[in-house]
Short mmCIF file of C-alpha atoms in Angstrom, two decimals:
data_model
loop_
_atom_site.label_atom_id
_atom_site.label_comp_id
_atom_site.label_asym_id
_atom_site.label_seq_id
_atom_site.Cartn_x
_atom_site.Cartn_y
_atom_site.Cartn_z
CA VAL A 935 12.56 18.33 -4.28
CA ALA A 936 11.42 17.66 -1.05
CA GLU A 937 13.14 21.31 0.13
CA ALA A 938 12.10 24.78 -0.95
CA LYS A 939 15.68 25.42 -0.43
CA ASP A 940 16.53 23.10 -3.69
CA ILE A 941 13.67 24.33 -5.73
CA ALA A 942 16.10 27.38 -7.43
CA PRO A 943 19.32 25.18 -7.85
CA ALA A 944 16.79 22.22 -9.18
CA VAL A 945 15.02 24.77 -11.64
CA ALA A 946 18.89 26.23 -12.60
CA LYS A 947 20.25 23.00 -13.36
CA ALA A 948 17.22 21.75 -14.87
CA PHE A 949 17.41 24.58 -17.47
CA TYR A 950 21.23 23.78 -18.06
CA ILE A 951 20.29 20.30 -18.87
CA ALA A 952 17.13 21.16 -21.49
CA LYS A 953 19.37 23.87 -23.37
CA THR A 954 23.14 21.90 -23.58
CA GLY A 955 24.21 19.08 -25.38
CA ARG A 956 21.35 16.86 -27.27
CA PRO A 957 18.45 19.34 -25.94
CA GLY A 958 15.41 18.25 -24.67
CA PRO A 959 13.07 18.61 -21.77
CA VAL A 960 13.57 18.01 -18.26
CA LEU A 961 10.82 16.75 -15.66
CA ILE A 962 11.36 18.37 -12.05
CA ASP A 963 9.13 16.83 -9.06
CA ILE A 964 8.18 19.09 -6.44
CA THR A 965 6.55 18.13 -3.24
CA LYS A 966 3.73 20.39 -2.15
CA ASN A 967 5.75 20.38 1.23
CA ALA A 968 8.30 22.38 -0.86
CA GLN A 969 5.84 23.94 -2.10
CA ASN A 970 4.71 25.77 0.56
CA GLU A 971 7.50 26.01 3.19
CA LEU A 972 8.66 29.67 3.43
CA ILE A 973 12.07 30.34 2.98
CA GLU A 974 14.29 33.77 4.01
CA GLU A 975 16.02 34.22 0.30
CA ALA A 976 15.83 32.17 -2.77
CA GLU A 977 18.90 32.86 -4.69
CA TYR A 978 18.79 32.36 -8.28
CA LYS A 979 22.04 31.58 -9.76
CA LYS A 980 22.31 29.94 -13.44
CA CYS A 981 23.92 26.75 -13.09
CA GLU A 982 26.86 26.32 -15.81
CA SER A 983 28.28 23.13 -14.80
CA ILE A 984 27.54 19.33 -13.25
CA ARG A 985 30.44 17.04 -12.36
CA THR A 986 28.69 14.19 -14.49
CA TYR A 987 27.55 15.50 -17.23
CA ARG A 988 29.68 16.23 -20.34
CA PRO A 989 27.30 17.82 -22.85
CA LYS A 990 29.81 19.45 -25.66
CA PRO A 991 32.08 16.28 -26.35
CA VAL A 992 35.73 17.67 -27.47
CA LEU A 993 35.71 18.06 -31.60
CA SER A 994 38.58 14.75 -32.19
CA MET A 995 40.86 16.39 -35.24
CA ALA A 996 42.03 12.73 -36.34
CA GLN A 997 37.95 11.51 -36.71
CA VAL A 998 37.39 14.78 -38.96
CA ASP A 999 40.46 14.21 -40.72
CA ALA A 1000 39.52 9.86 -41.48
CA ALA A 1001 36.19 11.80 -42.71
CA ALA A 1002 37.58 14.37 -44.84
CA LYS A 1003 39.90 11.62 -46.53
CA LEU A 1004 36.57 9.14 -46.81
CA ILE A 1005 34.63 12.79 -48.85
CA ASN A 1006 37.88 13.40 -50.88
CA LYS A 1007 37.56 9.72 -52.63
CA ALA A 1008 34.09 9.32 -52.89
CA SER A 1009 32.16 9.73 -56.13
CA ARG A 1010 28.58 9.12 -55.20
CA PRO A 1011 28.84 11.20 -51.30
CA TYR A 1012 25.38 11.75 -49.91
CA ILE A 1013 24.46 14.37 -46.71
CA LEU A 1014 21.32 13.12 -44.61
CA ALA A 1015 20.65 16.35 -42.20
CA GLY A 1016 18.67 15.86 -39.41
CA GLN A 1017 17.36 18.16 -36.51
CA GLY A 1018 21.10 18.18 -34.95
CA VAL A 1019 21.85 20.59 -38.14
CA LEU A 1020 19.19 22.85 -37.06
CA LEU A 1021 19.49 22.77 -32.94
CA SER A 1022 23.52 23.48 -33.71
CA GLY A 1023 22.47 26.88 -35.60
CA ALA A 1024 24.73 25.14 -38.39
CA SER A 1025 22.53 25.72 -41.55
CA ASN A 1026 25.19 28.01 -43.06
CA GLU A 1027 28.00 25.72 -42.39
CA LEU A 1028 26.36 23.14 -43.86
CA ILE A 1029 24.89 25.05 -47.09
CA ALA A 1030 28.96 25.97 -47.35
CA PHE A 1031 29.94 22.42 -47.07
CA SER A 1032 27.48 21.57 -49.84
CA GLU A 1033 28.52 24.22 -51.92
CA LYS A 1034 32.07 23.09 -51.55
CA THR A 1035 32.11 19.53 -51.79
CA GLY A 1036 29.04 19.33 -54.38
CA ILE A 1037 27.76 16.78 -51.93
CA PRO A 1038 23.42 16.43 -52.57
CA VAL A 1039 21.48 16.99 -48.98
CA ALA A 1040 18.23 14.94 -47.95
CA CYS A 1041 16.68 16.10 -45.01
CA THR A 1042 15.12 14.16 -42.87
CA LEU A 1043 11.40 14.80 -40.84
CA LEU A 1044 12.59 17.08 -37.91
CA GLY A 1045 15.52 18.24 -40.31
CA LEU A 1046 13.19 19.96 -42.73
CA GLY A 1047 14.42 23.55 -43.11
CA ALA A 1048 18.38 22.94 -42.71
CA PHE A 1049 18.57 22.97 -46.06
CA PRO A 1050 17.08 25.56 -48.45
CA THR A 1051 14.40 23.61 -50.47
CA ASP A 1052 15.31 25.41 -53.39
CA HIS A 1053 19.11 25.25 -53.70
CA PRO A 1054 20.46 23.26 -56.61
CA HIS A 1055 21.86 20.62 -54.20
CA TYR A 1056 18.68 20.10 -51.88
CA ALA A 1057 17.66 16.55 -52.90
CA GLY A 1058 14.80 16.14 -51.14
CA PHE A 1059 12.80 14.61 -48.10
CA LEU A 1060 13.94 11.64 -46.67
CA GLY A 1061 11.85 8.62 -45.35
CA MET A 1062 9.06 6.56 -45.31
CA HIS A 1063 6.95 9.04 -47.55
CA GLY A 1064 9.64 11.23 -48.26
CA ASN A 1065 11.09 11.57 -52.20
CA TYR A 1066 11.50 9.01 -54.70
CA GLY A 1067 15.57 10.31 -55.07
CA PRO A 1068 16.87 10.61 -52.35
CA ASN A 1069 15.46 7.12 -50.73
CA VAL A 1070 16.18 5.12 -54.10
CA ASN A 1071 19.60 6.98 -53.88
CA THR A 1072 20.69 5.84 -50.42
CA ASN A 1073 21.41 2.24 -51.95
CA GLU A 1074 23.44 4.05 -54.90
CA CYS A 1075 25.92 6.46 -53.48
CA ASP A 1076 29.06 5.14 -52.39
CA LEU A 1077 29.61 7.55 -48.95
CA LEU A 1078 26.55 8.24 -46.73
CA ILE A 1079 27.23 10.83 -44.19
CA GLY A 1080 24.36 11.59 -41.49
CA ILE A 1081 24.51 14.76 -39.43
CA GLY A 1082 22.52 15.04 -36.38
CA MET A 1083 20.35 11.85 -37.49
CA ARG A 1084 19.84 8.69 -36.11
CA PHE A 1085 19.18 6.61 -38.60
CA ASP A 1086 15.14 6.92 -37.15
CA ASP A 1087 13.32 3.49 -38.53
CA ARG A 1088 11.25 5.89 -40.58
CA VAL A 1089 14.58 6.81 -42.14
CA THR A 1090 16.05 3.42 -43.14
CA GLY A 1091 13.26 1.16 -43.21
CA ASN A 1092 14.31 -2.71 -43.16
CA VAL A 1093 17.67 -1.89 -41.79
CA ALA A 1094 19.07 -5.08 -43.05
CA LYS A 1095 18.65 -3.92 -47.00
CA TYR A 1096 20.00 -0.15 -45.77
CA ALA A 1097 23.16 1.23 -47.96
CA LYS A 1098 25.22 -1.79 -47.91
CA GLN A 1099 27.46 -0.78 -50.22
CA ALA A 1100 28.09 2.02 -48.42
CA GLN A 1101 30.92 3.71 -46.43
CA VAL A 1102 28.95 5.64 -43.38
CA ILE A 1103 30.25 8.42 -42.13
CA HIS A 1104 28.03 9.35 -38.53
CA ILE A 1105 28.42 13.14 -36.91
CA ASP A 1106 26.58 13.09 -33.83
CA ILE A 1107 26.64 15.21 -30.76
CA ASP A 1108 25.13 12.40 -28.54
CA LYS A 1109 27.26 9.42 -28.72
CA ALA A 1110 24.52 6.55 -27.60
CA GLU A 1111 23.15 7.19 -31.28
CA ILE A 1112 26.45 6.15 -33.01
CA ASN A 1113 26.40 2.59 -33.97
CA LYS A 1114 23.25 2.22 -32.05
CA ILE A 1115 21.35 1.36 -35.75
CA ILE A 1116 23.79 1.91 -38.52
CA LYS A 1117 27.80 0.92 -37.88
CA ALA A 1118 30.17 4.00 -38.83
CA ASP A 1119 33.25 3.44 -40.72
CA VAL A 1120 33.93 7.12 -39.60
CA ALA A 1121 31.96 8.20 -36.03
CA VAL A 1122 32.46 12.15 -35.70
CA HIS A 1123 31.26 12.83 -32.14
CA ALA A 1124 30.77 16.30 -32.05
CA ASP A 1125 28.66 19.58 -32.37
CA ALA A 1126 27.37 19.39 -36.16
CA LYS A 1127 28.18 23.04 -36.48
CA GLU A 1128 31.88 22.68 -35.58
CA ALA A 1129 32.47 19.26 -37.00
CA LEU A 1130 30.92 20.49 -41.04
CA THR A 1131 33.71 23.77 -39.87
CA ALA A 1132 36.56 22.01 -39.53
CA LEU A 1133 35.24 19.39 -42.39
CA THR A 1134 34.51 22.24 -44.97
CA GLY A 1135 38.22 23.20 -44.25
CA ARG A 1136 39.86 19.96 -44.87
CA CYS A 1137 37.78 18.96 -48.33
CA ASP A 1138 38.27 18.96 -51.39
CA ARG A 1139 36.49 21.51 -53.92
CA LYS A 1140 34.79 19.48 -56.04
CA GLN A 1141 31.45 18.63 -58.32
CA HIS A 1142 29.03 15.54 -58.82
CA PRO A 1143 26.93 16.57 -61.91
CA LEU A 1144 25.66 13.64 -63.08
CA TRP A 1145 25.20 12.13 -59.24
CA LEU A 1146 22.80 15.39 -58.55
CA LYS A 1147 21.41 14.77 -62.03
CA SER A 1148 20.61 11.03 -60.86
CA PHE A 1149 18.41 12.93 -57.59
CA GLN A 1150 16.56 14.87 -60.51
CA HIS A 1151 15.75 12.56 -62.50
CA LEU A 1152 13.91 10.24 -60.24
CA ASN A 1153 12.56 13.37 -58.41
CA SER A 1154 11.01 13.99 -61.92
CA ILE A 1155 9.68 10.19 -62.31
CA GLU A 1156 7.57 10.99 -58.75
CA PHE A 1157 6.88 14.29 -59.71
CA GLU A 1158 5.27 12.84 -62.96
CA ARG A 1159 3.54 9.66 -61.01
CA VAL A 1160 2.49 11.18 -57.95
CA ILE A 1161 2.95 14.74 -57.46
CA ASN A 1162 1.43 16.32 -60.06
CA LYS A 1163 -1.67 14.29 -59.96
CA ASP A 1164 -1.62 15.50 -56.14
CA ILE A 1165 -1.58 18.67 -56.37
CA HIS A 1166 -3.40 19.44 -59.46
CA PRO A 1167 -6.23 16.82 -58.99
CA GLU A 1168 -9.61 16.33 -60.88
CA GLY A 1169 -12.35 15.69 -58.48
CA GLU A 1170 -12.36 15.75 -54.16
CA LEU A 1171 -10.18 18.30 -52.78
CA THR A 1172 -6.62 17.15 -51.98
CA MET A 1173 -4.84 17.30 -49.08
CA ALA A 1174 -1.42 18.41 -51.53
CA GLU A 1175 -2.91 21.33 -53.87
CA VAL A 1176 -4.05 22.76 -50.40
CA ILE A 1177 -1.06 22.80 -48.87
CA HIS A 1178 0.60 23.90 -52.18
CA LYS A 1179 -1.22 26.86 -52.50
CA ILE A 1180 -0.24 27.78 -48.90
CA SER A 1181 3.62 27.48 -49.71
CA GLU A 1182 3.43 29.62 -52.81
CA ILE A 1183 1.45 31.95 -51.08
CA THR A 1184 3.52 32.45 -48.26
CA LYS A 1185 6.71 31.56 -50.40
CA GLY A 1186 7.71 28.92 -47.69
CA GLU A 1187 8.76 31.36 -44.94
CA SER A 1188 5.64 30.63 -42.49
CA ILE A 1189 6.13 28.32 -39.66
CA LEU A 1190 4.73 25.20 -40.47
CA VAL A 1191 3.39 23.65 -37.15
CA THR A 1192 2.15 19.49 -38.24
CA ASP A 1193 0.08 17.16 -35.83
CA VAL A 1194 0.84 13.24 -36.64
CA GLY A 1195 -0.78 11.27 -39.57
CA GLN A 1196 -1.30 11.99 -43.27
CA HIS A 1197 -1.55 16.17 -43.18
CA GLN A 1198 1.83 15.80 -41.13
CA MET A 1199 3.59 14.39 -44.88
CA VAL A 1200 1.68 15.50 -46.88
CA ALA A 1201 2.57 19.16 -45.25
CA SER A 1202 6.07 18.48 -44.81
CA ARG A 1203 6.51 16.60 -48.77
CA TYR A 1204 4.81 20.31 -50.41
CA TYR A 1205 5.45 23.27 -48.20
CA LYS A 1206 8.76 24.55 -49.51
CA PHE A 1207 10.83 25.15 -46.87
CA LYS A 1208 13.49 28.26 -47.21
CA ASN A 1209 14.59 28.85 -43.67
CA PRO A 1210 15.89 26.64 -40.70
CA LEU A 1211 13.20 26.30 -37.60
CA THR A 1212 10.43 26.94 -39.30
CA GLN A 1213 8.78 23.10 -39.17
CA ILE A 1214 7.71 21.80 -36.08
CA THR A 1215 6.57 18.72 -35.40
CA SER A 1216 6.78 16.02 -33.31
CA GLY A 1217 9.09 13.43 -34.68
CA GLY A 1218 9.46 9.99 -33.51
CA ALA A 1219 7.27 10.84 -29.94
CA GLY A 1220 4.35 10.90 -32.84
CA THR A 1221 2.37 12.75 -30.38
CA MET A 1222 -1.48 13.30 -32.27
CA GLY A 1223 -2.85 16.60 -30.55
CA PHE A 1224 0.66 18.09 -30.95
CA ALA A 1225 0.29 21.02 -33.03
CA LEU A 1226 -2.26 22.62 -31.40
CA PRO A 1227 -0.51 23.55 -28.04
CA ALA A 1228 3.04 23.96 -30.44
CA ALA A 1229 1.45 26.75 -32.42
CA MET A 1230 0.75 28.36 -29.75
CA GLY A 1231 3.77 28.43 -28.20
CA ALA A 1232 5.76 29.18 -31.64
CA LYS A 1233 3.46 32.05 -31.73
CA MET A 1234 4.36 33.40 -28.14
CA GLY A 1235 8.29 32.78 -29.35
CA LYS A 1236 7.81 34.32 -32.67
CA PRO A 1237 4.95 36.52 -32.40
CA ASP A 1238 5.92 38.68 -35.67
CA GLN A 1239 6.03 35.57 -38.10
CA GLN A 1240 3.19 33.91 -39.15
CA VAL A 1241 2.40 30.67 -37.46
CA ILE A 1242 0.50 27.91 -39.01
CA ALA A 1243 -1.00 24.98 -37.34
CA VAL A 1244 -2.21 22.10 -39.81
CA ILE A 1245 -4.08 19.33 -37.85
CA GLY A 1246 -6.10 16.47 -39.00
CA ASP A 1247 -9.73 15.67 -37.72
CA GLY A 1248 -8.41 13.19 -35.56
CA GLY A 1249 -5.60 15.23 -33.89
CA PHE A 1250 -7.57 18.67 -33.89
CA GLN A 1251 -10.12 17.15 -31.07
CA MET A 1252 -7.23 15.69 -29.19
CA THR A 1253 -6.31 18.37 -28.17
CA VAL A 1254 -9.18 20.69 -28.94
CA GLN A 1255 -9.26 22.46 -25.11
CA GLU A 1256 -6.87 24.65 -26.30
CA LEU A 1257 -8.91 27.07 -28.35
CA GLY A 1258 -9.88 28.14 -24.94
CA THR A 1259 -6.27 29.73 -24.07
CA ILE A 1260 -6.17 30.94 -27.53
CA MET A 1261 -9.37 32.80 -26.98
CA GLN A 1262 -7.82 33.72 -23.63
CA TYR A 1263 -4.67 35.06 -24.76
CA LYS A 1264 -6.03 36.25 -27.92
CA ILE A 1265 -3.07 34.20 -29.84
CA PRO A 1266 -3.29 35.06 -33.63
CA VAL A 1267 -2.26 31.21 -34.52
CA LYS A 1268 -3.65 29.99 -37.50
CA ILE A 1269 -5.55 26.36 -37.93
CA LEU A 1270 -6.17 24.64 -41.21
CA VAL A 1271 -7.35 21.40 -40.55
CA LEU A 1272 -7.74 19.19 -43.54
CA ASN A 1273 -10.53 17.10 -42.76
CA ASN A 1274 -10.95 13.39 -44.14
CA ASN A 1275 -13.26 12.14 -41.62
CA PHE A 1276 -11.09 9.32 -41.34
CA LEU A 1277 -7.89 8.81 -38.76
CA GLY A 1278 -6.27 8.95 -42.55
CA MET A 1279 -2.70 7.32 -41.83
CA VAL A 1280 -4.35 4.76 -40.27
CA ARG A 1281 -6.62 4.03 -42.55
CA GLN A 1282 -4.22 3.47 -45.39
CA TRP A 1283 -2.44 0.68 -43.49
CA GLN A 1284 -5.46 -0.96 -42.79
CA GLN A 1285 -5.99 -0.41 -46.39
CA LEU A 1286 -2.81 -1.63 -47.61
CA PHE A 1287 -1.17 -4.33 -45.72
CA HIS A 1288 -4.75 -5.21 -43.56
CA GLU A 1289 -7.48 -6.10 -46.72
CA LYS A 1290 -9.07 -3.16 -45.99
CA ARG A 1291 -10.46 -3.97 -42.96
CA TYR A 1292 -10.92 -0.85 -41.71
CA SER A 1293 -11.52 -1.29 -37.74
CA PHE A 1294 -11.96 2.64 -35.80
CA THR A 1295 -10.87 4.55 -38.40
CA GLU A 1296 -13.76 6.50 -39.63
CA MET A 1297 -14.15 9.62 -37.48
CA SER A 1298 -18.16 10.78 -37.07
CA ASN A 1299 -16.91 14.87 -36.44
CA PRO A 1300 -18.64 17.44 -34.98
CA ASP A 1301 -19.34 20.94 -36.72
CA PHE A 1302 -15.66 22.54 -36.32
CA VAL A 1303 -16.80 25.52 -37.84
CA ARG A 1304 -19.49 26.10 -35.09
CA LEU A 1305 -16.61 24.74 -32.68
CA ASN A 1306 -14.44 27.86 -33.72
CA GLU A 1307 -17.08 30.23 -33.43
CA ALA A 1308 -18.01 29.18 -30.02
CA TYR A 1309 -14.67 29.99 -28.72
CA GLY A 1310 -14.60 33.41 -30.51
CA ILE A 1311 -12.66 32.24 -33.71
CA SER A 1312 -13.91 33.64 -37.13
CA ALA A 1313 -13.82 30.30 -39.02
CA GLU A 1314 -14.94 29.25 -42.43
CA ARG A 1315 -15.29 25.79 -44.06
CA VAL A 1316 -14.30 24.75 -47.90
CA THR A 1317 -15.64 22.24 -49.50
CA ASP A 1318 -15.36 22.67 -52.91
CA ARG A 1319 -12.38 23.53 -55.28
CA ASP A 1320 -13.88 26.87 -56.59
CA GLU A 1321 -14.08 28.61 -52.96
CA LEU A 1322 -10.61 27.38 -51.98
CA ASP A 1323 -8.32 30.43 -53.46
CA GLY A 1324 -10.33 32.96 -51.68
CA ALA A 1325 -10.72 30.95 -48.21
CA ILE A 1326 -7.10 30.36 -48.34
CA LYS A 1327 -6.67 33.88 -49.68
CA ARG A 1328 -9.23 35.09 -46.25
CA PHE A 1329 -6.89 32.91 -43.87
CA LEU A 1330 -3.83 33.99 -44.77
CA GLU A 1331 -4.50 37.72 -44.41
CA ALA A 1332 -6.22 37.39 -41.08
CA ASP A 1333 -4.96 38.99 -38.71
CA ALA A 1334 -6.73 37.69 -35.74
CA THR A 1335 -6.93 33.99 -34.56
CA ARG A 1336 -8.28 32.59 -37.92
CA PHE A 1337 -10.13 28.93 -38.74
CA LEU A 1338 -10.25 26.76 -41.94
CA GLU A 1339 -11.39 23.46 -42.34
CA VAL A 1340 -10.46 21.94 -45.43
CA VAL A 1341 -12.49 18.76 -46.32
CA VAL A 1342 -10.94 16.91 -48.51
CA GLY A 1343 -11.09 12.71 -50.18
CA LYS A 1344 -11.91 10.83 -47.66
CA GLU A 1345 -9.39 7.42 -48.98
CA ASP A 1346 -6.76 9.72 -50.43
CA ASN A 1347 -3.27 8.00 -49.48
CA VAL A 1348 -0.41 9.33 -48.97
CA PHE A 1349 2.45 8.19 -51.90
CA PRO A 1350 5.83 7.30 -51.80
CA MET A 1351 5.73 5.24 -49.79
CA VAL A 1352 7.96 2.37 -47.58
CA PRO A 1353 6.33 -0.40 -46.26
CA ALA A 1354 7.81 -1.46 -43.20
CA GLY A 1355 10.09 -4.20 -43.30
CA SER A 1356 10.72 -3.05 -46.75
CA GLY A 1357 14.44 -1.73 -48.18
CA VAL A 1358 14.41 1.77 -49.02
CA ALA A 1359 14.66 1.42 -52.48
CA GLU A 1360 11.79 -0.87 -52.47
CA ILE A 1361 9.75 2.74 -52.03
CA LEU A 1362 6.21 2.49 -53.62
CA LEU A 1363 5.55 5.46 -55.75
CA GLU A 1364 1.37 4.05 -56.22
CA ALA A 1365 -0.47 1.23 -54.64
CA PRO A 1366 0.39 -1.91 -55.40
CA LYS A 1367 -1.52 -4.07 -57.72
CA LYS A 1368 -3.75 -6.49 -56.28
CA MET B 240 25.98 -14.97 -28.87
CA LYS B 241 25.10 -13.82 -25.70
CA GLN B 242 27.56 -13.90 -22.74
CA GLU B 243 28.54 -12.53 -19.58
CA TYR B 244 29.53 -9.07 -18.80
CA THR B 245 30.38 -7.25 -15.81
CA LEU B 246 29.47 -3.42 -15.80
CA GLU B 247 30.49 -1.27 -13.69
CA ILE B 248 29.31 2.40 -12.96
CA LEU B 249 30.19 5.02 -10.88
CA ALA B 250 27.66 7.58 -9.98
CA ASP B 251 26.33 10.36 -8.04
CA ASN B 252 24.40 8.92 -5.17
CA GLU B 253 20.96 10.77 -5.82
CA PHE B 254 17.79 9.00 -4.93
CA SER B 255 16.69 6.71 -7.73
CA ILE B 256 19.76 6.77 -9.40
CA LEU B 257 19.65 2.65 -9.04
CA ASN B 258 15.55 3.15 -10.43
CA ARG B 259 16.91 4.79 -13.55
CA ILE B 260 20.19 2.48 -14.17
CA VAL B 261 17.73 -0.87 -14.14
CA ASN B 262 15.22 0.51 -16.06
CA VAL B 263 17.34 0.85 -18.92
CA LEU B 264 18.53 -2.25 -19.07
CA ASN B 265 14.81 -3.54 -18.00
CA ARG B 266 13.47 -1.92 -21.06
CA ARG B 267 16.01 -3.56 -23.60
CA ARG B 268 15.44 -6.71 -21.57
CA VAL B 269 18.60 -7.19 -20.62
CA ARG B 270 18.97 -9.71 -17.87
CA ILE B 271 20.71 -9.13 -14.65
CA LYS B 272 22.77 -12.33 -13.30
CA ARG B 273 23.70 -10.14 -10.45
CA LEU B 274 24.26 -7.11 -8.86
CA LEU B 275 26.13 -4.90 -6.12
CA ALA B 276 25.60 -1.18 -5.60
CA HIS B 277 27.26 0.77 -2.71
CA GLU B 278 27.69 4.58 -1.36
CA THR B 279 31.53 5.45 -1.91
CA GLU B 280 32.99 4.44 1.92
CA GLY B 281 33.75 7.90 3.26
CA ASN B 282 31.55 9.78 0.79
CA PHE B 283 27.69 9.34 0.97
CA LYS B 284 27.50 11.54 -2.00
CA SER B 285 28.73 9.12 -4.34
CA GLY B 286 28.49 5.11 -5.24
CA ARG B 287 28.53 2.69 -7.25
CA ALA B 288 27.25 -0.01 -8.77
CA ILE B 289 28.55 -3.43 -10.42
CA LEU B 290 26.06 -5.89 -12.18
CA LEU B 291 26.56 -9.05 -13.60
CA LEU B 292 24.92 -9.20 -16.94
CA TYR B 293 24.04 -11.70 -19.88
CA THR B 294 23.45 -10.17 -22.92
CA THR B 295 24.71 -9.60 -26.77
CA SER B 296 28.02 -7.31 -27.42
CA ASP B 297 26.15 -5.03 -29.23
CA MET B 298 24.09 -5.02 -26.66
CA ILE B 299 26.18 -3.95 -23.63
CA GLU B 300 28.01 -1.44 -25.95
CA LYS B 301 24.01 0.39 -26.21
CA VAL B 302 23.43 0.44 -22.68
CA LYS B 303 26.71 0.93 -21.69
CA HIS B 304 25.98 4.68 -23.84
CA GLN B 305 22.11 4.78 -22.40
CA ILE B 306 23.44 4.38 -19.14
CA GLU B 307 26.13 6.88 -18.91
CA LYS B 308 23.79 9.72 -20.96
CA LEU B 309 21.82 9.45 -17.51
CA ILE B 310 22.86 12.74 -15.86
CA GLU B 311 24.41 11.57 -12.83
CA VAL B 312 26.49 8.58 -13.81
CA GLU B 313 30.04 9.30 -14.30
CA GLU B 314 31.29 6.53 -15.85
CA ALA B 315 30.20 3.13 -16.89
CA VAL B 316 32.49 0.87 -18.17
CA TYR B 317 32.28 -3.21 -19.00
CA THR B 318 34.69 -6.33 -19.15
CA GLU B 319 33.72 -9.44 -20.56
CA GLY B 320 32.74 -12.33 -18.47
CA SER B 321 32.12 -12.65 -14.36
CA HIS B 322 35.76 -12.58 -12.62
CA LEU B 323 35.74 -8.71 -12.07
CA PHE B 324 32.77 -9.16 -10.73
CA TYR B 325 32.92 -11.95 -8.23
CA GLU B 326 36.89 -10.13 -7.35
CA LEU B 327 34.65 -7.02 -6.42
CA LEU B 328 31.87 -8.79 -4.58
CA GLU B 329 34.76 -10.82 -2.13
CA ARG B 330 36.07 -7.19 -1.57
CA SER B 331 33.14 -5.95 -0.72
CA ASN B 332 32.30 -9.05 1.61
CA ASN B 333 35.38 -8.52 3.00
CA LYS B 334 34.45 -4.74 3.98
CA GLN B 335 37.39 -3.46 1.96
CA VAL B 336 37.09 -1.05 -0.22
CA ILE B 337 36.76 -1.47 -3.64
#
């Protein structure tokens, strides 16, 4: 934007682009000249269309009919729900669709919250560090229905070993995502809410009890071998037990903002999200340092809801200066740092795939409690299991901004894990024995 | 297998639009063999770019959609081979409206 008269239309256009279609950020570049220029009158007129931009595809009933036909004859159908479901506000439509058709639903990282975790049709969390059932059964289903998700590499693992046996229905508002990674047998280029409403009307009422049970069976194996040990550990504190406790106390109803790394995967695995739009994380961008500023934004947007930022010791220092903003505007967010004194996820890869050659992953951290106190934020550190319950209680009950650091095991790993290059069914429940 | 494709793009003629179109191709290492771009005759607000690309059928389909995602782009259409490119190039050289 080089002239002041163009600023208002540019901002109006930016809001229109940011909020429609597949929503996202818009960059506006305003020259210094334009900023200093004086104009008579700046009129802000809402932008409602751009000639060359068609954000909302028209739902094709032929595509819906083709999809319904596949769904009605499938015996092991399986839904993968992504952030598109949340962005289109289609959670209730997804629940109605799943209940009518009896199809199990797994959520991607950004799709968490799109389907309630306590619903009997909930299959689990998908992806590299997701649950056992949803990953293994990807290669067992006969129909895969991706809704508002993009078959990202963290979901698919090795594409050559991904759901080869299944037919694929892909519902997405962004045409460029369809057939990009996984070829769709039926593509529905549409808004998730419209597509789900139309599909629910055209699909038969069905149940798939045995198929649902196979997810529960696989997830119970994971519970035995991984989850139970994670949430009821002996020895050092674990990230999982902290998140598990917070999830139970908040009943999965708080807004959880996570950074990037091990704590992000643990939080996504162990926090039992009940409601849409309660999980905020940077997803594919993978930006460490995201959680603290994002949590501030979440709290400003939803001042009546409890907002908890879960951050690792590495990511916390990347945007630690935002404590100043929190102090200045008195934003009552909860800040939980799970400190293992490592860049834990990178270390995990170095351990498992690079023969433990740790390179620049060990951290010498400052005293986080004193650092927060310098910003006038009440803070506490926990190193012992006996102190954990009391500390979490004080953390969650505080009215003002509150910081809690939990010092956890230095070299704990996040499992299950689909190693890079492996297929989803080759998901590991523990480190391979050398 | 890689082969030649002619990609025709209609767009609003905003500053940097050609740059962003080429960026989509650069990021995916799509080879540009020839490029012809011009304003629409009598209407400087819109324009057209015609590119001769050398890539796979999978990739041309992907870049078509990615280029269509650019806000100012109205349409991107591709055809196999180079004949359309040279036809349009010749008409452009003869200053015919294309």
